[in-house]
Coordinates of C-alpha atoms and ligand atoms in Angstrom, one line a residue:
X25 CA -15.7 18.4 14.3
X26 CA -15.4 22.2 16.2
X27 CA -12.8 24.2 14.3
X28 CA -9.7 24.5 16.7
X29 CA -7.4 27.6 16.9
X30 CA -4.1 25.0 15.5
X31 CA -3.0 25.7 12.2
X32 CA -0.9 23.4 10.3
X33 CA 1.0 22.7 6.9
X34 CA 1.9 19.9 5.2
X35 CA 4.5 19.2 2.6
X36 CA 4.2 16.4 0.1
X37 CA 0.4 15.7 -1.2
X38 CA 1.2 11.7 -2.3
X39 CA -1.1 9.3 -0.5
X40 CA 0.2 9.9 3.2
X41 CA 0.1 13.8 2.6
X42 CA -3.1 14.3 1.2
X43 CA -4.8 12.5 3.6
X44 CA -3.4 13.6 6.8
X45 CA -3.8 16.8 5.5
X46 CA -7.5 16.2 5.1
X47 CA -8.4 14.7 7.7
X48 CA -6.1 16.9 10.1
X49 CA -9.0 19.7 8.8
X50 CA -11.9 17.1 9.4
X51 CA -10.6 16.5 13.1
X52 CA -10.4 20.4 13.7
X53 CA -7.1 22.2 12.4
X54 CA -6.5 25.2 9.6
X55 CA -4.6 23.4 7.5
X56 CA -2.1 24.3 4.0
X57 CA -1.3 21.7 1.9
X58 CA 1.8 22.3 0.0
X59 CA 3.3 20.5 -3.2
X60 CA 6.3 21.9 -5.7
X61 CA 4.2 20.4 -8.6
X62 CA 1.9 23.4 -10.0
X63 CA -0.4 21.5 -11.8
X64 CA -1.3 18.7 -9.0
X65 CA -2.4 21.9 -6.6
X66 CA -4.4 23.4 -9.2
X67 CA -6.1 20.4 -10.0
X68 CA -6.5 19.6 -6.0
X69 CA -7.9 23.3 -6.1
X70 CA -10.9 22.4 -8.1
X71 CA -11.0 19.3 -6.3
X72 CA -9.7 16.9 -8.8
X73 CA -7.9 14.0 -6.6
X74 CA -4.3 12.5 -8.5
X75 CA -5.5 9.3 -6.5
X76 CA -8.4 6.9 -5.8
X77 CA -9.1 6.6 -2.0
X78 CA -12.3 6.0 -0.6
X79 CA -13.8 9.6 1.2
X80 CA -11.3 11.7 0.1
X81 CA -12.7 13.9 -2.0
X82 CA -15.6 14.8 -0.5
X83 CA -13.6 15.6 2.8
X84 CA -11.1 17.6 0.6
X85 CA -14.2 19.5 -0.8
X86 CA -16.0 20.2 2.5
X87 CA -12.8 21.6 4.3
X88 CA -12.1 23.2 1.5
X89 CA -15.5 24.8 1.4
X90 CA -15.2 25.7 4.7
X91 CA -11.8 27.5 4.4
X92 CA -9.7 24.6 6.4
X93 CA -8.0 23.4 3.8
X94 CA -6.0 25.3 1.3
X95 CA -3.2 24.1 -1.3
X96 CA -0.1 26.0 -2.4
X97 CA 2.6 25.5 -4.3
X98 CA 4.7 28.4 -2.0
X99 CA 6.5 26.2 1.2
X100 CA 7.6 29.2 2.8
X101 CA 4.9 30.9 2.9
X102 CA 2.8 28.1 4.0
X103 CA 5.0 27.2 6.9
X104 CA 5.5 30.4 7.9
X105 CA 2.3 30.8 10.1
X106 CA 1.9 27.0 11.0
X107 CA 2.4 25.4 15.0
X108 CA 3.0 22.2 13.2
X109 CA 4.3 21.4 9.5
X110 CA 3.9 17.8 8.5
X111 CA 7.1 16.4 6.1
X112 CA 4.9 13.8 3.7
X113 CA 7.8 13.2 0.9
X114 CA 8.7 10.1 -0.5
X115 CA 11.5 8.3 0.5
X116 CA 12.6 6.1 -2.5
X117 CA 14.9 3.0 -2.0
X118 CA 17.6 2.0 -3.2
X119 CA 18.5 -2.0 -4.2
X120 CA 19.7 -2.8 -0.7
X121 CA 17.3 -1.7 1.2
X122 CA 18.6 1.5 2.0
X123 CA 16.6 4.8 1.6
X124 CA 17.0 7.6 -0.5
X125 CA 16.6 10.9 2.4
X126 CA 17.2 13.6 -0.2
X127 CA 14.0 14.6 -1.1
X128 CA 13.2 14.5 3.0
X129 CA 16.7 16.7 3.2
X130 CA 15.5 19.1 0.7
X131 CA 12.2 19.6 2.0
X132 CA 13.6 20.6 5.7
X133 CA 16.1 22.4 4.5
X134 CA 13.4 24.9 2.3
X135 CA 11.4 25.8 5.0
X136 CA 13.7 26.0 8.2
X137 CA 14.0 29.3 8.1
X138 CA 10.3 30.4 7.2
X139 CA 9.5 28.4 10.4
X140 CA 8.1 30.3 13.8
X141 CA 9.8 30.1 16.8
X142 CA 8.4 27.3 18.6
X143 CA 7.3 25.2 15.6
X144 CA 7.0 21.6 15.8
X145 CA 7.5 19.4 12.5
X146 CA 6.5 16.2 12.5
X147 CA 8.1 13.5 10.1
X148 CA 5.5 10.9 8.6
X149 CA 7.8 10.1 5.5
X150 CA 8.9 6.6 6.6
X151 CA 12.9 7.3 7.6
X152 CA 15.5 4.7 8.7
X153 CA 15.9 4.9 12.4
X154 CA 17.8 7.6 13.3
X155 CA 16.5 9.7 10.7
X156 CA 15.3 12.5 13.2
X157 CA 18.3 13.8 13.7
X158 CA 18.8 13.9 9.1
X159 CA 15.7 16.3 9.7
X160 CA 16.6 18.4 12.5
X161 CA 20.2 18.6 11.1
X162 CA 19.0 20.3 7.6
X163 CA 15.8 22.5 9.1
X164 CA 19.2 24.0 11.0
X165 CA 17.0 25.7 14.3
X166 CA 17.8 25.2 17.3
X167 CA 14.1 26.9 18.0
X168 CA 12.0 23.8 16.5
X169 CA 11.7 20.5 17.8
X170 CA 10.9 17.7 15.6
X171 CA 8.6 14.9 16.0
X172 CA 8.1 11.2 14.5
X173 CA 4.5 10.3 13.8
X174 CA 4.8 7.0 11.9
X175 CA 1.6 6.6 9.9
X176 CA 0.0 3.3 9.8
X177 CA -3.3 3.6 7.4
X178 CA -3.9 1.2 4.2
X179 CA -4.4 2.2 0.8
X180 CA -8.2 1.9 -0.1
X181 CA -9.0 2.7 3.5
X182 CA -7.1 5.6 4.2
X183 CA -9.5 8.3 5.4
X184 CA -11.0 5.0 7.8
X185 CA -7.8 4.3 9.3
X186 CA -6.9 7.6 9.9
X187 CA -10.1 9.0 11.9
X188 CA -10.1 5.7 13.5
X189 CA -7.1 4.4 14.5
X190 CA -5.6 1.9 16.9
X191 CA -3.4 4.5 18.4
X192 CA -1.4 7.0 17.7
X193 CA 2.3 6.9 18.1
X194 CA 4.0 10.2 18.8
X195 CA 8.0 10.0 19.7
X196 CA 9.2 13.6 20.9
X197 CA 11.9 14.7 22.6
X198 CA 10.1 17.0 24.6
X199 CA 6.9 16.9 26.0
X200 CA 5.9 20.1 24.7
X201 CA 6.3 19.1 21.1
X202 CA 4.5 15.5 21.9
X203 CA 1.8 17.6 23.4
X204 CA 1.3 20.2 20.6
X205 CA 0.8 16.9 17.8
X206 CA -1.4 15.3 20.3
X207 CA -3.6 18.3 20.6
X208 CA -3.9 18.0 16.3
X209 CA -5.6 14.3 17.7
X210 CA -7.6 14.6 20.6
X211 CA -11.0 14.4 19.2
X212 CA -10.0 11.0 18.4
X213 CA -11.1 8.2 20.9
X214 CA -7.8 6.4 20.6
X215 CA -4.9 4.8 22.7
X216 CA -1.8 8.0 22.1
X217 CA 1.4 5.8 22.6
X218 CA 4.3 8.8 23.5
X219 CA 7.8 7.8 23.1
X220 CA 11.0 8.7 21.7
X221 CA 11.8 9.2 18.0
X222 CA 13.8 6.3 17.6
X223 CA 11.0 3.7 18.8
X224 CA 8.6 5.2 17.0
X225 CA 10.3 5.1 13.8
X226 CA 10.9 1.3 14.7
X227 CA 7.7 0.8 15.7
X228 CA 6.4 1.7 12.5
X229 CA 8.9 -0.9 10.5
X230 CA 8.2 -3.7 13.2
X231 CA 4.2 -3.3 12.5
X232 CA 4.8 -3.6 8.7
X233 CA 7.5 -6.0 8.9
X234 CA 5.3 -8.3 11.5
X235 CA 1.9 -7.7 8.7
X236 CA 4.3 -8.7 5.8
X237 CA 5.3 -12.0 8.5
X238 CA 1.4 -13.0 9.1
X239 CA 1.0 -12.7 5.3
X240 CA 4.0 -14.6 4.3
X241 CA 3.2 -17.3 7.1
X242 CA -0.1 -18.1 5.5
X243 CA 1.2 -18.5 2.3
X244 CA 3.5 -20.7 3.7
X245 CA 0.9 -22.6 5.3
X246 CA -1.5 -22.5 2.1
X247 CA 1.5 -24.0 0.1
X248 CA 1.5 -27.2 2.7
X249 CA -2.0 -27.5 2.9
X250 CA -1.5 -28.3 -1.1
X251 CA 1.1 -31.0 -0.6
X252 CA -0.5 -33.0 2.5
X253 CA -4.6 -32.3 1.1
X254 CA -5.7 -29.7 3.9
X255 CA -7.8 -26.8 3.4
X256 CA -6.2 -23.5 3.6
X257 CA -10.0 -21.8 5.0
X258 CA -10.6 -24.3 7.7
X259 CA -6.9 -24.2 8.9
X260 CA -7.0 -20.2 8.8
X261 CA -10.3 -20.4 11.2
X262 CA -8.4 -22.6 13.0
X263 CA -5.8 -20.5 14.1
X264 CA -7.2 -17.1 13.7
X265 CA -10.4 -17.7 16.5
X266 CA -7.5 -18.0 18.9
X267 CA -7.0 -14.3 20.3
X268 CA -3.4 -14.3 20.7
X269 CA -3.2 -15.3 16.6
X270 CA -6.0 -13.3 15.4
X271 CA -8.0 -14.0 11.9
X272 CA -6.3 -10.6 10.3
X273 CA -4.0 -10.3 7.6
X274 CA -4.3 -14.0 7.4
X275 CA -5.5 -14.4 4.0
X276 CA -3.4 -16.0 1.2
X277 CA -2.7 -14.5 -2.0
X278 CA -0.4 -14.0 -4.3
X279 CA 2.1 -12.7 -2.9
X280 CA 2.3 -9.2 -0.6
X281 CA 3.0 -5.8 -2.3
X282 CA 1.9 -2.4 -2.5
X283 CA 4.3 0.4 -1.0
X284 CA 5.3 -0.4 2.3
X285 CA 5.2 -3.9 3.0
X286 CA 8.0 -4.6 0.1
X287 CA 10.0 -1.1 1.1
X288 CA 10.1 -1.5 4.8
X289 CA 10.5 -5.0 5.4
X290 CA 13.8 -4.3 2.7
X291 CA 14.5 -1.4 5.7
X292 CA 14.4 -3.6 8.5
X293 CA 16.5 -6.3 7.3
X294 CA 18.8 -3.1 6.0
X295 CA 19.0 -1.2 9.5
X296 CA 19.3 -4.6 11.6
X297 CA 22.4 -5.1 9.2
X298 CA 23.7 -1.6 9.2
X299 CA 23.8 -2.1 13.2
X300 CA 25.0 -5.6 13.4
X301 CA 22.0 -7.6 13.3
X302 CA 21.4 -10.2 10.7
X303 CA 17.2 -10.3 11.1
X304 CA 17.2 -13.5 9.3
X305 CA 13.5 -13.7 9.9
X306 CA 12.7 -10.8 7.7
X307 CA 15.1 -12.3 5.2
X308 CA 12.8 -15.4 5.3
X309 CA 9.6 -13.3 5.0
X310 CA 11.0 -11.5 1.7
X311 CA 12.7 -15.5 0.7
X312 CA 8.8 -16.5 1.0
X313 CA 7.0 -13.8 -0.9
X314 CA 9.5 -13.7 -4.2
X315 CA 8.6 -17.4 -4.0
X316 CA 4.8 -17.0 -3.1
X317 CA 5.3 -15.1 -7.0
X318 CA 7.1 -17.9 -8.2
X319 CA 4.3 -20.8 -7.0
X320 CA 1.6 -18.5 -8.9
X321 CA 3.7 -18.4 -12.4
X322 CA 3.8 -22.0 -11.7
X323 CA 0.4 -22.9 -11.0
X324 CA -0.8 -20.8 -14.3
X325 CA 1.9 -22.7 -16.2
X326 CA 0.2 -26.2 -15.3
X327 CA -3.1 -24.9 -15.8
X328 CA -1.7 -23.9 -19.3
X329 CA -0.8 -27.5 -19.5
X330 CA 2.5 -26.7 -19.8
X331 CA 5.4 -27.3 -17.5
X332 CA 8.1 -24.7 -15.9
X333 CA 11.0 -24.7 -18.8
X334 CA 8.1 -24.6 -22.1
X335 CA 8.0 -21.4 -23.8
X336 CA 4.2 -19.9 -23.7
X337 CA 4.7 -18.0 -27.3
X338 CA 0.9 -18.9 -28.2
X339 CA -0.8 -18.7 -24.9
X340 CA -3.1 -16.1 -24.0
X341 CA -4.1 -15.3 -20.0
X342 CA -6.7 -13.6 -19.8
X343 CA -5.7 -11.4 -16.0
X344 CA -8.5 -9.8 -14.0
X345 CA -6.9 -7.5 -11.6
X346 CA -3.5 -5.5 -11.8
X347 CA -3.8 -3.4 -8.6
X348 CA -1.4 -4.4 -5.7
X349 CA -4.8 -5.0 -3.9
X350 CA -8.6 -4.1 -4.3
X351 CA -9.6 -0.4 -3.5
X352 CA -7.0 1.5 -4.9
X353 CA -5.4 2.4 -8.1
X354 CA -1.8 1.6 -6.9
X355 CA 0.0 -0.7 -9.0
X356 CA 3.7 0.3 -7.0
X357 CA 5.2 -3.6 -6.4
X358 CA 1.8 -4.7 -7.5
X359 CA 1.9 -9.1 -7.3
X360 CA 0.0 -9.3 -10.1
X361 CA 2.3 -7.1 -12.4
X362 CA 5.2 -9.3 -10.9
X363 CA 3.0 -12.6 -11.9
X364 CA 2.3 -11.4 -15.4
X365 CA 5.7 -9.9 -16.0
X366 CA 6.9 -13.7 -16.1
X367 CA 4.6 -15.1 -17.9
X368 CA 5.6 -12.1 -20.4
X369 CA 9.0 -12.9 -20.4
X370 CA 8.1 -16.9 -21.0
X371 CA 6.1 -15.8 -24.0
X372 CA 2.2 -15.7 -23.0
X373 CA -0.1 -12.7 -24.1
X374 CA -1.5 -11.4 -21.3
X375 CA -4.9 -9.3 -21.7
X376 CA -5.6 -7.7 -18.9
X377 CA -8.6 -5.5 -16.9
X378 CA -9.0 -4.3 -13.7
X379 CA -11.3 -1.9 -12.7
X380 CA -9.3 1.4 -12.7
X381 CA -7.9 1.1 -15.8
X382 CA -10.9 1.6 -17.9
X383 CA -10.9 5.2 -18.8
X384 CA -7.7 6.9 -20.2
X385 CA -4.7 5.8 -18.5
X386 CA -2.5 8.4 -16.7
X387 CA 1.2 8.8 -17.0
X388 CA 1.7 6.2 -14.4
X389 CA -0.3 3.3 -15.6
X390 CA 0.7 4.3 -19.4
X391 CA 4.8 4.0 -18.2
X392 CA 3.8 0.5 -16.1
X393 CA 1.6 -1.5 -18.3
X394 CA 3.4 -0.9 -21.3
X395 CA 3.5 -3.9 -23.5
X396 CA 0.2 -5.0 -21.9
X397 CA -3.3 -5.1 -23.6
X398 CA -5.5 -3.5 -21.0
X399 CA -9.0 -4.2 -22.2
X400 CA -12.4 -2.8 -20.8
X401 CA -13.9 -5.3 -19.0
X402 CA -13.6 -9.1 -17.8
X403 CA -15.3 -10.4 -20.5
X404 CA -12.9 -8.8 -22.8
X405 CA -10.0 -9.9 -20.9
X406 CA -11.4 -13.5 -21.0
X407 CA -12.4 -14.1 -24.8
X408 CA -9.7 -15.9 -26.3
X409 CA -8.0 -16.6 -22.9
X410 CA -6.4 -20.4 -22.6
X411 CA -6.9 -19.3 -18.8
X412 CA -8.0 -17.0 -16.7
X413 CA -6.4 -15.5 -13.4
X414 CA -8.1 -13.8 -10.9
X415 CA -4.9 -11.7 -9.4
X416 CA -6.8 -9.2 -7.3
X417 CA -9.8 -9.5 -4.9
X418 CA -11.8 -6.8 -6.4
X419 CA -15.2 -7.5 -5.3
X420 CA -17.2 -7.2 -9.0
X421 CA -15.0 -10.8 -9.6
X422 CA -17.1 -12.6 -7.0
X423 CA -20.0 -11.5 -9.6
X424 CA -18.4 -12.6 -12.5
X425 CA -20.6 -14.4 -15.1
X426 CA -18.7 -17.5 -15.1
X427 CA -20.8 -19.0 -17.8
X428 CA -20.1 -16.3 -19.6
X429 CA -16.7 -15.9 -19.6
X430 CA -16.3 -20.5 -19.8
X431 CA -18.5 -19.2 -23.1
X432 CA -15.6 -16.5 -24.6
X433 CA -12.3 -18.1 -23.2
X434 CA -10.5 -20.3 -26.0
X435 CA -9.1 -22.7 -22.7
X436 CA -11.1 -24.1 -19.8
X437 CA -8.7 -23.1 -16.9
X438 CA -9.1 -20.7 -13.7
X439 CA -6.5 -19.9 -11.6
X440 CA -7.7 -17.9 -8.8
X441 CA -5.0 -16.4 -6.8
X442 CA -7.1 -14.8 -4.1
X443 CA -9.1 -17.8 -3.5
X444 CA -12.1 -15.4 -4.5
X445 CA -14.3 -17.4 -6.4
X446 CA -16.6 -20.6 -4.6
X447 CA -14.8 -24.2 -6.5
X448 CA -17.9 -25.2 -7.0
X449 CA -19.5 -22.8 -9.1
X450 CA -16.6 -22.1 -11.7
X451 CA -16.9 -26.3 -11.8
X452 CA -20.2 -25.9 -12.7
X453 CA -19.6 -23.3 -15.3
X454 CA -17.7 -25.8 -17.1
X455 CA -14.1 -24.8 -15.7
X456 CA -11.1 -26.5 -14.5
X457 CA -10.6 -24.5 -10.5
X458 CA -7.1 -24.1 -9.0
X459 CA -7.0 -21.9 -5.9
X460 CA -4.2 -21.1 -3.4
X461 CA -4.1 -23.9 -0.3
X462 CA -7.5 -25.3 -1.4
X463 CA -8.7 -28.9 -1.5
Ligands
UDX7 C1 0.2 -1.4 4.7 C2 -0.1 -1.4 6.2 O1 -1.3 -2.2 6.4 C3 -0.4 0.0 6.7 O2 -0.6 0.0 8.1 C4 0.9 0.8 6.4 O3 0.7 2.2 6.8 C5 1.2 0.8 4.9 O4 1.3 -0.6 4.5 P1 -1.1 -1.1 2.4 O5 0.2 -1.1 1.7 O6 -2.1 -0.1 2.0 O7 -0.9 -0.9 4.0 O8 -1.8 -2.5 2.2 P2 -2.3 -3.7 3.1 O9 -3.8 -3.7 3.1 O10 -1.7 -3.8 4.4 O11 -1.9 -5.0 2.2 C6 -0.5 -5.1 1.9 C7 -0.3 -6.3 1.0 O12 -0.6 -7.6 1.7 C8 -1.2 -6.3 -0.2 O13 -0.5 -6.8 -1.4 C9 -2.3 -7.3 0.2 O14 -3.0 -7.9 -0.9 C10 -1.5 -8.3 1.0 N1 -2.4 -9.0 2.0 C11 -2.8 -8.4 3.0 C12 -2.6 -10.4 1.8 O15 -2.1 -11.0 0.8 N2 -3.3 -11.1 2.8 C13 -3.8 -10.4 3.9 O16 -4.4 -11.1 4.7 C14 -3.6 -9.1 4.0

């Protein structure tokens, strides 16, 4: 993409930061990334990424290579010179639902008065609706306008989604202000949905909220396919060839996690109340999922030979997968640490692999998998096993060598929670087969 004359910044280099301010370089823009940790820029200097997301790093070290894409640890200097500063911080959340704005507080606050006259910042952090006015309040200038942008890429996918996405939603207060993030955009060939702040901070709940829905729905579905001898597959080309359904985010699973689906459906059912609303629906999308956990820790029980109430003391799973899904190293509300967490608490070892996890762990895996024996490959997580779960759909476990791992585990039992594996084979291996919603 042409270099354009727009210069941006963006604060917070986590997963939405990162990449927006990589690929805001790719699309055209001079572009600072800034962060208060020391040691993440340096590293990010010499082009070491803090997370596993397809693309990244090579656009990180092109732009950076072609002098669009710096990193500093200084805000105000960094803002100083931008048109547009992005706000990328977390937003952490509290039991009930309710977020935690003070790291978005702090950030506005630091650099209103470095800003230009003129400036436009954009809020990606995910803020309860409303929020806008949280922001505008602590950046304290009457000079700036600011601007929601909800993000809506997927971990794994992230650089994909965000050079090629379904639209993009800008809610401003002023046309000028929509028009200056637009520009940041326009090479995209995209639908630009303009608006006001407060719908496009609810548009971005609604989409995760209606996701999380689709997900929870087929779950629902799968677990009724079980009781009356349907076939989750056939009933999910069913209903997904017609256009008004779709055949996306229709796969079951274990359960939906990750970082925004739990989060933000939490937020919707949290601001509906906060206003008045009881959105009993999203209750009964959040109702399903805990239990979607629930029917897994059940189903490995059984294939344990065991039944709900037994203590597992004894009983080793053998769990490939830890990751909330495939493609990233995310293990944030991850299903499968949920899963294995119970059988934990009923007694079961648990050895575990998944395919980030192999080298040395970093703080974050070390603090999360604590208690758990990660071992280096699926064979390793197997041998001894009673059974084996198959918790994430990493692709390598649609290659496993089932003869193999029949061969190592102790048990004959696979339970495989994102219906990855074809019956028939892990049959023919020698292997009991339970999947989710499968005859
Ligand atoms: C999601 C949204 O898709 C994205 O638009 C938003 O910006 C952030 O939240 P992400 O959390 O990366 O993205 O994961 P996603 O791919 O949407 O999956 C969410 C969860 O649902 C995962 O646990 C996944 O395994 C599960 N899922 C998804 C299913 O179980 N079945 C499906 O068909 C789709």
């Amino acid at each position: 993409m042409r270099p354009t004359d727009n210069t941006v910044a963006v604060v917070g280099t986590g997963y939405v930061g990162l990449t927006t301010g990589a690929c805001l370089a790719q699309l055209g823009s001079t572009v600072t990334c800034v962060d208060i940790d020391v040691d993440k820029i340096e590293r990010l200097r010499l082009g070491h990424l803090p997370i596993v997301e397809a693309g990244l790093a090579e656009i990180v070290r092109d732009m950076s290579a072609a002098g669009r894409l710096h990193f500093s640890t200084d805000p105000t200097e960094s803002v100083s010179g931008a048109d547009v500063v992005f706000l990328c911080v977390p937003t952490p959340q509290d039991d009930d639902g309710s977020a935690d704005l003070s790291y978005v507080e702090a950030a506005a606050a630091s650099i209103g008065p470095a800003l230009k006259t003129g400036a436009v910042v954009v809020n990606k952090s995910t803020v309860p609706v409303g929020s806008f006015h949280v922001v505008s309040d602590a950046l304290d200038r009457t000079d700036v306008d600011v601007v929601s942008n909800p993000e809506f890429l997927r971990e794994g996918t992230a650089v994909h989604d965000f050079l090629n996405p379904d639209r993009v939603v800008i809610g401003a207060e002023s046309d000028a202000a929509a028009a200056a993030v637009r520009a940041l955009y326009e090479s995209l060939d995209t639908e630009f949905i303009l608006t006001d702040p407060a719908s496009a901070e609810t548009i971005k709940y609604a989409a995760n909220g209606f996701l999380a829905m689709k997900v929870s729905f087929v779950n629902s579905v799968a677990a009724m396919c079980e009781q009356v001898g349907a076939d989750i597959s056939s009933v999910v080309a069913g209903i997904g060839s017609d256009h008004r359904i779709g055949s996306e985010f229709l796969k079951p699973g274990p359960g939906w996690g990750g970082s925004c689906f739990p989060k933000d459906s939490r937020a919707l059912v949290a601001i509906a109340a906060d206003h008045g609303y009881d959105f009993s629906l999203m209750r009964g999308v959040i109702d399903i999922n805990e239990q979607q956990y629930e029917r897994m820790v059940h189903k490995i029980i059984s294939a344990l030979g065991l039944f709900e109430h037994d203590r597992l003391s004894g009983r080793v799973v053998g769990a490939l997968g830890l990751t909330f899904k495939a493609g990233t190293d995310d293990l944030r509300e991850s299903p499968s640490l949920r899963i294995l967490d119970e059988l934990r608490r009923h007694g079961a070892a648990v050895q575990a692999y998944d395919p980030t996890t192999t080298g040395e762990l970093n703080a974050v895996q070390r603090d999360r998998l604590a208690g758990y024996e990660v071992r280096g490959t699926a064979i390793d997580a197997a041998t001894g096993a009673d059974a084996v779960v198959v918790l994430t759909e990493w692709p390598e476990f649609e290659e496993l060598d089932l003869g193999k791992i029949a061969d190592v585990m102790r048990g004959d039992t696979l339970v495989d929670c994102r219906n990855l594996l074809d019956p028939g084979e892990v049959r023919a291996a020698g292997l009991d087969y339970d999947g989710v919603g499968r005859r």
